[in-house]
Tab-separated table of C-alpha atoms in Angstrom:
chain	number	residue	atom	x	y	z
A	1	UNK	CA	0.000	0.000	0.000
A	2	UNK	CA	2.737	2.254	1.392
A	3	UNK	CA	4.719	1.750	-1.834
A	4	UNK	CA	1.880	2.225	-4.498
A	5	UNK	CA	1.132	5.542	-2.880
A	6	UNK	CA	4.618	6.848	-2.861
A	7	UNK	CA	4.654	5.497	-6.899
A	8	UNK	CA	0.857	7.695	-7.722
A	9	UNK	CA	3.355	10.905	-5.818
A	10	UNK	CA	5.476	10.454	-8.209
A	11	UNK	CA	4.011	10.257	-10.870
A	12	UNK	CA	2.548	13.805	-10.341
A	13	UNK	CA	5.838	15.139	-8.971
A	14	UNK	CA	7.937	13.371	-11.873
A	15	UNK	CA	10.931	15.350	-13.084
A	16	UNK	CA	11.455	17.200	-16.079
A	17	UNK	CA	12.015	14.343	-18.838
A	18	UNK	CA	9.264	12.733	-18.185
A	19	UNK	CA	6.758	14.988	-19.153
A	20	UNK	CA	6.041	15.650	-22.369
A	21	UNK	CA	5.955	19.501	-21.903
A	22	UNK	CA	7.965	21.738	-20.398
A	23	UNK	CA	6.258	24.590	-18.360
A	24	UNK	CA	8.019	28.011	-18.774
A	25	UNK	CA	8.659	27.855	-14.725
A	26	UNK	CA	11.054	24.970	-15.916
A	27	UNK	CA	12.504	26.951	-18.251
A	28	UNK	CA	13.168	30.005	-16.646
A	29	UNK	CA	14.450	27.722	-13.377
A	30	UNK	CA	17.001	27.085	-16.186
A	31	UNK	CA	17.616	30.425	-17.053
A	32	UNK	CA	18.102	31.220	-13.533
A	33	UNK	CA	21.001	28.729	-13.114
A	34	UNK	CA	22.754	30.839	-16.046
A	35	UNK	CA	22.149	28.562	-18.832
A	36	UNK	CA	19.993	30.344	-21.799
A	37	UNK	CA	17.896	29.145	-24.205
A	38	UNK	CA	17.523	29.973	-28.119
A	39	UNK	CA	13.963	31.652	-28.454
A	40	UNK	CA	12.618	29.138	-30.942
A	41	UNK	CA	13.923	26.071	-29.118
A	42	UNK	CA	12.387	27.871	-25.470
A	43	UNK	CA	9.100	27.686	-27.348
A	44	UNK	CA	9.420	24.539	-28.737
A	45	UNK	CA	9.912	23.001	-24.964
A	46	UNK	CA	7.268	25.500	-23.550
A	47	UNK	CA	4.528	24.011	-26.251
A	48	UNK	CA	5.898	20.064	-26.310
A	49	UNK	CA	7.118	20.308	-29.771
A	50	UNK	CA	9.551	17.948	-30.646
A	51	UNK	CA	13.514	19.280	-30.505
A	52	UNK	CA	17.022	17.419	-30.989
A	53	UNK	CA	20.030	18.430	-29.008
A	54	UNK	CA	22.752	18.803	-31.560
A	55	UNK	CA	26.673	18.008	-30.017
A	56	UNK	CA	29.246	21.448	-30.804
A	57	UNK	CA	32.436	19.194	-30.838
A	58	UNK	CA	31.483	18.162	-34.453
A	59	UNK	CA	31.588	21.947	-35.072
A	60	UNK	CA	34.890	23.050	-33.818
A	61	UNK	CA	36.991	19.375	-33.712
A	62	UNK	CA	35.304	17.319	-36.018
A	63	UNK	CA	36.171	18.768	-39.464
A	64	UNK	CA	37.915	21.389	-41.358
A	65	UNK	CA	36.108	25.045	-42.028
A	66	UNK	CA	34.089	25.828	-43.714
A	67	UNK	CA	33.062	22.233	-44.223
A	68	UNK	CA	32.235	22.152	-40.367
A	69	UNK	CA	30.013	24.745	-40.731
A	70	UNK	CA	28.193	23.990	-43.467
A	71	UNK	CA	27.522	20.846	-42.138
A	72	UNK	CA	26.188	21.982	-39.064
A	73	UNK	CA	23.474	24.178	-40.952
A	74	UNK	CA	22.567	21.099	-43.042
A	75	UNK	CA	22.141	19.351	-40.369
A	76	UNK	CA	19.903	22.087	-38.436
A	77	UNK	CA	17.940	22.499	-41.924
A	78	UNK	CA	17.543	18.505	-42.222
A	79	UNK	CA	15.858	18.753	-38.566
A	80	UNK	CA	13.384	21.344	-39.019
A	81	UNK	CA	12.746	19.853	-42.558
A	82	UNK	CA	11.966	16.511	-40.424
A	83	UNK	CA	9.282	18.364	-37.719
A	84	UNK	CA	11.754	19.246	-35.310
A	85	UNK	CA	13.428	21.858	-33.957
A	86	UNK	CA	17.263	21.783	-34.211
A	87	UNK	CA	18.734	22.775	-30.631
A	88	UNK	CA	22.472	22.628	-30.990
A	89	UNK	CA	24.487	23.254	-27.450
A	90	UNK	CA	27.610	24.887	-26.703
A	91	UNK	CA	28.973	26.797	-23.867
A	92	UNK	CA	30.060	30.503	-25.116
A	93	UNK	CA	32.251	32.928	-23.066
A	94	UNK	CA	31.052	30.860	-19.935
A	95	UNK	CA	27.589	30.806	-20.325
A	96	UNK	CA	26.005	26.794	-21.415
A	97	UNK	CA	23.447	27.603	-24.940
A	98	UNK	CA	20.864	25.393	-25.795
A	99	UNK	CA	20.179	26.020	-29.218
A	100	UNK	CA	23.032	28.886	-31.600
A	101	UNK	CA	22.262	31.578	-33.767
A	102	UNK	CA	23.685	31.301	-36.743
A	103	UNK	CA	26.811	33.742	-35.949
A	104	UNK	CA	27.275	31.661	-33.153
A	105	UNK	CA	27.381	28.121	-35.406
A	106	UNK	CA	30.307	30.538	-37.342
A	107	UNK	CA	31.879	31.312	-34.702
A	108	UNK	CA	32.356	27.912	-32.891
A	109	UNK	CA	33.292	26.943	-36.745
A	110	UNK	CA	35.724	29.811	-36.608
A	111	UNK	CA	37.330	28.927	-32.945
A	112	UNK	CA	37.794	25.679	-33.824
A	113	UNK	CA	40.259	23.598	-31.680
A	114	UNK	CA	40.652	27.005	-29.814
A	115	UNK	CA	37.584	26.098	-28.618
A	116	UNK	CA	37.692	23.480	-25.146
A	117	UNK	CA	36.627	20.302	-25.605
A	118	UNK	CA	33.803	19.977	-22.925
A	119	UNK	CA	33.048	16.545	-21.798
A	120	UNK	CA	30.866	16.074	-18.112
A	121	UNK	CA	34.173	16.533	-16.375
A	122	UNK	CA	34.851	19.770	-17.944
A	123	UNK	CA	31.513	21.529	-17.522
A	124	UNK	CA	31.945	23.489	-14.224
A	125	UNK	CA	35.582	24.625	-15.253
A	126	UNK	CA	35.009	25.696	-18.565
A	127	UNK	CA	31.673	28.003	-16.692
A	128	UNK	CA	33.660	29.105	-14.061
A	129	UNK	CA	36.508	30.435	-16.163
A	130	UNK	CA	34.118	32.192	-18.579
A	131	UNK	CA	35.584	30.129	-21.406
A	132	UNK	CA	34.044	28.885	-24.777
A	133	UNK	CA	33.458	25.112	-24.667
A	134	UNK	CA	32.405	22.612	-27.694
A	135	UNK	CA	30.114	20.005	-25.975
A	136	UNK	CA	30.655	15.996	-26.743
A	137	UNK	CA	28.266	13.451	-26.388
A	138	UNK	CA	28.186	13.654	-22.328
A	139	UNK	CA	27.823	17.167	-21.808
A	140	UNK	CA	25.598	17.613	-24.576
A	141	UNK	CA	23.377	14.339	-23.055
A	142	UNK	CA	24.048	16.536	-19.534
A	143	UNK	CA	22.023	19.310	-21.046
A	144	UNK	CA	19.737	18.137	-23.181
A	145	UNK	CA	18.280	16.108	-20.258
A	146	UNK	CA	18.288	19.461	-17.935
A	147	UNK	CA	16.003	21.320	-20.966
A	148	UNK	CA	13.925	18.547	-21.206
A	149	UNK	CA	14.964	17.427	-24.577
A	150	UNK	CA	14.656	13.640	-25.239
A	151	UNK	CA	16.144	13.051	-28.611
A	152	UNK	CA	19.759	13.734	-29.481
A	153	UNK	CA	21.795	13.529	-32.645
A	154	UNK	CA	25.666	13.348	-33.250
A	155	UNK	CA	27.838	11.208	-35.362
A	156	UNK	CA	29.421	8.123	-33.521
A	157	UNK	CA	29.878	8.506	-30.064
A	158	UNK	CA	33.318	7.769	-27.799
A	159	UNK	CA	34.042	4.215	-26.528
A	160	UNK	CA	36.357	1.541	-25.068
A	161	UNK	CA	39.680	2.808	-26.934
A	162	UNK	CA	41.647	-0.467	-28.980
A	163	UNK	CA	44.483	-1.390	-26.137
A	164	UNK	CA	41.913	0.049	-23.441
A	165	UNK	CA	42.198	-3.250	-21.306
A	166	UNK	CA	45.576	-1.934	-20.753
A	167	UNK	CA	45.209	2.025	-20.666
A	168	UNK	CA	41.921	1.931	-19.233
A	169	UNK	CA	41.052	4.889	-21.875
A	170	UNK	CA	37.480	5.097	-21.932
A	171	UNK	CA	34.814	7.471	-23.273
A	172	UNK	CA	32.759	9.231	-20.409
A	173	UNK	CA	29.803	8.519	-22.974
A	174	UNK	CA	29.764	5.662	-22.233
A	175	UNK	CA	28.874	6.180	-18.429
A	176	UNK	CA	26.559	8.977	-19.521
A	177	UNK	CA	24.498	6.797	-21.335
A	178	UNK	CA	24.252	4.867	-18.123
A	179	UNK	CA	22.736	7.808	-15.874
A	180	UNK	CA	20.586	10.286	-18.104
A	181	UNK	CA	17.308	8.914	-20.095
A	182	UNK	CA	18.125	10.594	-23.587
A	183	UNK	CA	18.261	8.462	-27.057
A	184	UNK	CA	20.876	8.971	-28.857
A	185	UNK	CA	21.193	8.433	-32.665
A	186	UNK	CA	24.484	7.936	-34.253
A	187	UNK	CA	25.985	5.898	-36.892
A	188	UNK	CA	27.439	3.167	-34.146
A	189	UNK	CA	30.803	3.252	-32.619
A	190	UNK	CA	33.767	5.064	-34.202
A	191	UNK	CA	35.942	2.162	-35.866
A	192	UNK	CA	39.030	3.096	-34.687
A	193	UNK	CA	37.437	1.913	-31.417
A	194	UNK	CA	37.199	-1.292	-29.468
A	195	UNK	CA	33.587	-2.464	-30.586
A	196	UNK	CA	33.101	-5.481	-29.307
A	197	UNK	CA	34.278	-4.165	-25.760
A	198	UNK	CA	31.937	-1.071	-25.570
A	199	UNK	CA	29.443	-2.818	-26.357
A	200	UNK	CA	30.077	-5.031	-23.237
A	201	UNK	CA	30.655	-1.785	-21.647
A	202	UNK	CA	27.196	-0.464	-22.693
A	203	UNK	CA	25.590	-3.721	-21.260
A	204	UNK	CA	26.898	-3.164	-17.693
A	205	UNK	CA	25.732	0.332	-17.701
A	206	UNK	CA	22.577	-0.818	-18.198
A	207	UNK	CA	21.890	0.991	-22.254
A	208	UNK	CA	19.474	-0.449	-24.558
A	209	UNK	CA	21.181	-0.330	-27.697
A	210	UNK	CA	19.008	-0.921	-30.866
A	211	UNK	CA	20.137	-1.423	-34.224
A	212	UNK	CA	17.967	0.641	-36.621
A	213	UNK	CA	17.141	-1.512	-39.254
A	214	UNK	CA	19.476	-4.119	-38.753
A	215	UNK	CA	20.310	-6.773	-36.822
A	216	UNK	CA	24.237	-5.658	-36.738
A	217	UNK	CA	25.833	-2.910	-34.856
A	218	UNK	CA	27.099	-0.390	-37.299
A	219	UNK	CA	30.887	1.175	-37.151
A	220	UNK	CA	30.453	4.890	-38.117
A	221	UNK	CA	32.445	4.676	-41.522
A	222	UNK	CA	31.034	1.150	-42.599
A	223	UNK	CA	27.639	-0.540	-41.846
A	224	UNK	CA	29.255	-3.497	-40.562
A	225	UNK	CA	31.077	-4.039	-37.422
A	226	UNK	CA	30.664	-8.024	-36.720
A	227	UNK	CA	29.168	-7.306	-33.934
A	228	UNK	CA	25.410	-8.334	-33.143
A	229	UNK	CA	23.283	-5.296	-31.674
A	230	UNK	CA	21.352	-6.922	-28.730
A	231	UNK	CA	18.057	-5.622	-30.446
A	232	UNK	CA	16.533	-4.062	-33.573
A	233	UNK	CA	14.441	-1.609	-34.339
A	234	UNK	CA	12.618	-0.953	-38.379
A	235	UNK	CA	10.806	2.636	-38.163
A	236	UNK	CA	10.554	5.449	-36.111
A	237	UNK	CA	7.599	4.559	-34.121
A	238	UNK	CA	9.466	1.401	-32.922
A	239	UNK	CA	12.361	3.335	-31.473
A	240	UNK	CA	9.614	6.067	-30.052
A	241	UNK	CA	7.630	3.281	-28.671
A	242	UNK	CA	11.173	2.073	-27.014
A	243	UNK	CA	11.789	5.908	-25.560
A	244	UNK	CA	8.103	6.033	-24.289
A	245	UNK	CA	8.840	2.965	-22.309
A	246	UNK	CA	12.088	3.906	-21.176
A	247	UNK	CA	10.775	7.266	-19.548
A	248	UNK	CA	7.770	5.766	-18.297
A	249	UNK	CA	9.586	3.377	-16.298
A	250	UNK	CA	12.018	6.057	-15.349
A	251	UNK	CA	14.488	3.619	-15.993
A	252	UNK	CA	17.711	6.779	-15.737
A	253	UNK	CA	19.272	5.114	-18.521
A	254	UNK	CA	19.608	6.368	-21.597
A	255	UNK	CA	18.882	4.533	-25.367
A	256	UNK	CA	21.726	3.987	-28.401
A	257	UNK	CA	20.231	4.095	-31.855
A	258	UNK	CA	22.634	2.834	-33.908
A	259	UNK	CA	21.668	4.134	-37.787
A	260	UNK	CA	23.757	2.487	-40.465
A	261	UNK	CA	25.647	4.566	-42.539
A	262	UNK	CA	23.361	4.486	-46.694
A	263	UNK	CA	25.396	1.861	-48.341
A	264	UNK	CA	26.110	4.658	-50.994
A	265	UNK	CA	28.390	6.647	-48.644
A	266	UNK	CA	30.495	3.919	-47.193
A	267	UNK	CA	33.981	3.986	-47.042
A	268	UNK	CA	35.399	0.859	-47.948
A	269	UNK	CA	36.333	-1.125	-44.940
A	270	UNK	CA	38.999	-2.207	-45.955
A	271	UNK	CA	40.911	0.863	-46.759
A	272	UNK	CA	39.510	2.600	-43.512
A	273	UNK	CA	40.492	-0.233	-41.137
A	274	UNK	CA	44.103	0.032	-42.295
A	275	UNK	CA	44.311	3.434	-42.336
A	276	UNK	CA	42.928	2.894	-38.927
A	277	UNK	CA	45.777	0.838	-37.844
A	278	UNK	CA	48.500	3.221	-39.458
A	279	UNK	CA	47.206	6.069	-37.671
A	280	UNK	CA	47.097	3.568	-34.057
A	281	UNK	CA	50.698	3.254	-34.407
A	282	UNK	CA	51.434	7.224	-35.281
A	283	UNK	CA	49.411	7.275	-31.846
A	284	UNK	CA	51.901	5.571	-29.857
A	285	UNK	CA	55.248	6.781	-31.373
A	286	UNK	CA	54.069	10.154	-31.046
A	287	UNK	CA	52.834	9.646	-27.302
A	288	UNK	CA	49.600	11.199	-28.195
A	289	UNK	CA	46.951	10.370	-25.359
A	290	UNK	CA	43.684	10.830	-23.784
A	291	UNK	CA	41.134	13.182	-25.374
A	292	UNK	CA	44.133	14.300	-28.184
A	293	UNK	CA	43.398	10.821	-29.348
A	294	UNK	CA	40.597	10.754	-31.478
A	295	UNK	CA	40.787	13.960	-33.082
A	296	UNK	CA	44.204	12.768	-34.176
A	297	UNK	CA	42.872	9.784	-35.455
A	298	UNK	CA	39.685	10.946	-37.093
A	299	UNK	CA	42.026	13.656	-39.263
A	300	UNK	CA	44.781	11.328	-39.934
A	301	UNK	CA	42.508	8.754	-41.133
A	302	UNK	CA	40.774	11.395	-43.653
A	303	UNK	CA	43.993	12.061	-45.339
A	304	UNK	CA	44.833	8.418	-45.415
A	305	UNK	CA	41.898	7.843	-47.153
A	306	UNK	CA	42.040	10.501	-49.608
A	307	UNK	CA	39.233	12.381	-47.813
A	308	UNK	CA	37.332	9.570	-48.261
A	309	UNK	CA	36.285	9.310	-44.488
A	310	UNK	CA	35.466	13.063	-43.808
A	311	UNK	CA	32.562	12.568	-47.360
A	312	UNK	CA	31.708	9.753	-45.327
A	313	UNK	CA	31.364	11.265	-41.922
A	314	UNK	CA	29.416	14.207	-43.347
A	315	UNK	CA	26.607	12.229	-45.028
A	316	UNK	CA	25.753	9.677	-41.501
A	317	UNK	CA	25.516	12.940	-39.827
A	318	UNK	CA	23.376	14.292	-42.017
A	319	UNK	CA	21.185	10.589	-42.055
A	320	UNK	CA	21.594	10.480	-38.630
A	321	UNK	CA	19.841	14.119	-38.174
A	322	UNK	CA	16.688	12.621	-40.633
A	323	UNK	CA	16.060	9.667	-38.405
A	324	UNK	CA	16.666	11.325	-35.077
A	325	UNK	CA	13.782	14.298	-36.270
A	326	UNK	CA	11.512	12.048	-37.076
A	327	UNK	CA	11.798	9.780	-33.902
A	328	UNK	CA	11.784	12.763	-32.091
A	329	UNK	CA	8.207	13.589	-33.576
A	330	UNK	CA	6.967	10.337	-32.425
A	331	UNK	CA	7.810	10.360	-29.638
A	332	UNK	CA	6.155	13.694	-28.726
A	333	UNK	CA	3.345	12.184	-30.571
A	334	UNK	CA	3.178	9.451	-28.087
A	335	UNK	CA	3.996	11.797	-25.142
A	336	UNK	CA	1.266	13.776	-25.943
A	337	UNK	CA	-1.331	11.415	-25.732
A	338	UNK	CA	-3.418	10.760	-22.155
């Protein structure tokens, strides 16, 4: 008796995420706490429209300008093409932004590297010191969950690094994904990580990871990894349906879509995985370590390639953005409902 009563309180007292509105009290408790929110993403929440957190790291470390920032106002356009509204976080002169104007997209574009990479670990620093901070998958899953937003898209998150048994290098995503209830869509696990072992990892941090339309876990530059993703998932609606449940339950865990990159924009795997392995070794000669790593990697794989991999990384984000938009409008559709 005791215990269904405390579970009906609950329900009416339930935090932020799990409704499928957020009041403008919420917002402006936000606001309050220093952290401001782009006008047309503030109404979005404030009227339960459907919004995706975009990541900033993409922006200012992922890729070359002005590549990186026409990609990030594809990618905006592709969401609000899709139903949603794009809602792409950075922290600027100290002071965490949910959702950039489009000087501000150029100017993390601009920064670039000079720009701190902000994981969790970074956040109160980087505030603090009034500096301008590109968010990665865990602050960006920090803040989106603190807004209210349940759908976010970026392009392969962090993982167990190859070797990590022995340096212990692992991506904070992954433990983010273990504590805050927002779905993530992204093309699968970089492949110049350990896949098999972050997936393991995933497990024990209790993450539902879904394969969207296929029964194999997909490895950012390629659709195959050889690894078998523990469940599947063919439409939208499914992975909505998956969210729904996920929030419901108030399960604190958040969900891994992993969205195959279109067959027509794959590297080879071949040529990646050895290029892969070439730039490993660079890694080690050159004593290049912890969060240096995979921005070394990612670039020195591009030129390896030919630029093969950067064409390649630009299109899954760009896929990625279409399916994460329209799973974000179902779920708001199912949200919605009484």
């Amino acid at each position: 008796m005791f215990a269904s009563r405390i579970a009906t309180i609950r329900q009416h007292i339930s935090p932020l995420f799990l409704s499928a509105r957020s009041s403008n009290n919420d917002v402006e408790s936000l606001e309050k706490l220093g952290i401001r929110i782009e006008p047309s993403v503030r109404r979005a929440l404030s009227e339960g429209l459907p919004v995706v957190a975009l990541e900033s790291t993409i922006i200012s470390h992922g890729m070359p300008y002005p590549q990186n920032l026409s990609t990030a106002k594809d990618v905006e356009n592709i969401v609000r093409q899709n139903g949603a509204t794009p809602a792409s976080i950075a922290i600027l002169n100290g002071v965490p932004c949910i959702g950039l104007t489009e000087k501000e997209l150029e100017y993390l574009a601009q920064c670039r590297t000079k720009a701190a990479k902000t994981a969790r670990r970074d956040i109160a620093q980087v505030i603090a010191k009034g500096a301008t901070g590109a968010t990665t998958v865990s602050a960006t899953m920090f803040f989106a969950a603190k807004a209210g937003i349940h759908v976010f898209v970026t392009g392969g998150i962090g993982g167990v690094h190859r070797l990590g048994e022995s340096t212990l290098d692992i991506s904070s995503d992954l433990t983010e994904l273990g504590r805050t209830p927002v779905l993530v869509v992204c093309a699968g696990v970089k492949s110049i990580l350990d896949i098999p072992r972050t997936l393991e990892y995933l497990e024990t941090q209790g993450v539902t990871v879904v394969g969207y339309g296929t029964e194999e876990f997909p490895a950012f530059f390629t659709s195959k990894s050889g690894s078998k993703a523990p469940c599947r998932a063919d439409s939208p609606e499914e992975c909505a349906a998956i969210a729904e449940t996920n929030l419901k339950l108030d399960l604190q865990s958040g969900i891994l879509i992993g969205v195959p990159i279109p067959e027509q924009h794959a590297a080879a795997a071949e040529l990646v995985e050895a290029a892969i392995q070439e730039a490993l070794q660079e890694t080690i000669e050159k004593n290049i370590q912890g969060n240096a790593v995979t921005p070394y990697l990612l670039k020195r794989v591009n030129e390896l390639t030919g630029g093969g991999s950067l064409a390649s990384n630009i299109e899954l984000i760009k896929n990625n953005a279409r399916v994460g938009a329209q799973i974000s409008v179902a779920l708001q559709e199912k949200l919605r409902r009484p």
